[in-house]
PDB file of C-alpha atoms in Angstrom:
ATOM      1  CA  MET A   1      -1.368 -17.579  -0.390  1.00  0.00           C
ATOM      2  CA  TYR A   2      -3.609 -14.790  -1.592  1.00  0.00           C
ATOM      3  CA  ASN A   3      -3.531 -13.074   1.964  1.00  0.00           C
ATOM      4  CA  ILE A   4       0.180 -13.223   2.007  1.00  0.00           C
ATOM      5  CA  LEU A   5       0.458 -11.823  -1.585  1.00  0.00           C
ATOM      6  CA  SER A   6      -1.882  -9.161  -0.538  1.00  0.00           C
ATOM      7  CA  LEU A   7       0.120  -8.261   2.601  1.00  0.00           C
ATOM      8  CA  VAL A   8       3.370  -7.928   0.361  1.00  0.00           C
ATOM      9  CA  VAL A   9       1.466  -5.951  -2.169  1.00  0.00           C
ATOM     10  CA  GLY A  10       0.227  -3.459   0.534  1.00  0.00           C
ATOM     11  CA  ILE A  11       3.737  -3.099   1.825  1.00  0.00           C
ATOM     12  CA  CYS A  12       4.992  -2.287  -1.726  1.00  0.00           C
ATOM     13  CA  TYR A  13       2.405   0.355  -2.047  1.00  0.00           C
ATOM     14  CA  ILE A  14       3.447   1.964   1.166  1.00  0.00           C
ATOM     15  CA  ILE A  15       7.014   2.139   0.123  1.00  0.00           C
ATOM     16  CA  MET A  16       6.135   3.361  -3.129  1.00  0.00           C
ATOM     17  CA  GLY A  17       4.120   6.269  -1.603  1.00  0.00           C
ATOM     18  CA  VAL A  18       7.098   7.145   0.675  1.00  0.00           C
ATOM     19  CA  PHE A  19       9.279   7.223  -2.240  1.00  0.00           C
ATOM     20  CA  VAL A  20       6.995   9.471  -4.258  1.00  0.00           C
ATOM     21  CA  VAL A  21       6.675  11.973  -1.275  1.00  0.00           C
ATOM     22  CA  TYR A  22      10.468  12.040  -0.652  1.00  0.00           C
ATOM     23  CA  LYS A  23      11.708  11.993  -4.285  1.00  0.00           C
ATOM     24  CA  LYS A  24       8.820  13.788  -6.075  1.00  0.00           C
ATOM     25  CA  PHE A  25       9.214  11.479  -8.805  1.00  0.00           C
ATOM     26  CA  PHE A  26       6.653   8.798 -10.150  1.00  0.00           C
ATOM     27  CA  VAL A  27       7.466   8.027 -13.936  1.00  0.00           C
ATOM     28  CA  VAL A  28       7.714  11.753 -14.433  1.00  0.00           C
ATOM     29  CA  GLU A  29       9.066  14.643 -12.185  1.00  0.00           C
ATOM     30  CA  LEU A  30       6.233  15.873  -9.987  1.00  0.00           C
ATOM     31  CA  GLU A  31       5.845  19.579  -8.805  1.00  0.00           C
ATOM     32  CA  GLY A  32       3.749  21.367  -6.116  1.00  0.00           C
ATOM     33  CA  VAL A  33       1.347  19.378  -3.992  1.00  0.00           C
ATOM     34  CA  ILE A  34       0.941  16.505  -6.492  1.00  0.00           C
ATOM     35  CA  PRO A  35       3.673  14.260  -4.980  1.00  0.00           C
ATOM     36  CA  TYR A  36       2.110  14.660  -1.536  1.00  0.00           C
ATOM     37  CA  LEU A  37      -1.442  13.876  -2.771  1.00  0.00           C
ATOM     38  CA  LEU A  38      -0.291  10.964  -4.920  1.00  0.00           C
ATOM     39  CA  GLY A  39       2.047   9.687  -2.154  1.00  0.00           C
ATOM     40  CA  GLY A  40      -0.753  10.076   0.582  1.00  0.00           C
ATOM     41  CA  LEU A  41      -2.995   8.099  -1.777  1.00  0.00           C
ATOM     42  CA  LEU A  42      -0.480   5.270  -2.451  1.00  0.00           C
ATOM     43  CA  ILE A  43       0.188   4.992   1.362  1.00  0.00           C
ATOM     44  CA  ALA A  44      -3.459   4.951   2.343  1.00  0.00           C
ATOM     45  CA  TYR A  45      -4.177   2.385  -0.203  1.00  0.00           C
ATOM     46  CA  GLY A  46      -1.222   0.258   1.126  1.00  0.00           C
ATOM     47  CA  VAL A  47      -2.540   0.432   4.703  1.00  0.00           C
ATOM     48  CA  PHE A  48      -5.820  -0.676   3.463  1.00  0.00           C
ATOM     49  CA  ARG A  49      -4.616  -3.655   1.830  1.00  0.00           C
ATOM     50  CA  VAL A  50      -2.423  -4.482   4.743  1.00  0.00           C
ATOM     51  CA  ILE A  51      -5.193  -4.259   7.323  1.00  0.00           C
ATOM     52  CA  ARG A  52      -7.641  -6.079   4.998  1.00  0.00           C
ATOM     53  CA  SER A  53      -5.371  -9.182   4.506  1.00  0.00           C
ATOM     54  CA  ILE A  54      -4.482  -9.158   8.341  1.00  0.00           C
ATOM     55  CA  VAL A  55      -8.180  -9.336   9.052  1.00  0.00           C
ATOM     56  CA  PHE A  56      -8.894 -11.960   6.449  1.00  0.00           C
ATOM     57  CA  MET A  57      -5.848 -14.052   7.907  1.00  0.00           C
ATOM     58  CA  ARG A  58      -7.309 -13.743  11.493  1.00  0.00           C
ATOM     59  CA  ARG A  59     -10.765 -14.610  10.290  1.00  0.00           C
ATOM     60  CA  LYS A  60      -9.244 -17.679   8.533  1.00  0.00           C
ATOM     61  CA  ASP A  61      -7.312 -18.875  11.721  1.00  0.00           C
ATOM     62  CA  ASP A  62     -10.601 -18.471  13.893  1.00  0.00           C
ATOM     63  CA  GLU A  63     -12.500 -20.780  11.458  1.00  0.00           C
ATOM     64  CA  GLU A  64      -9.775 -23.534  11.747  1.00  0.00           C
TER      65      GLU A  64
END
């Protein structure tokens, strides 16, 4: 159950990162390069969580 939740949260981080890059908004209006840095960071963390959850799910399937 934890791995599925981690996968969903990772996808949500990716979506939130894309939103920040396109709308240049995250709680407050963002200017300059800040939305790109924050959006890139959110997307990178989301990809990390998705990959980590997939690796753990495959490892769990191999053990069974």
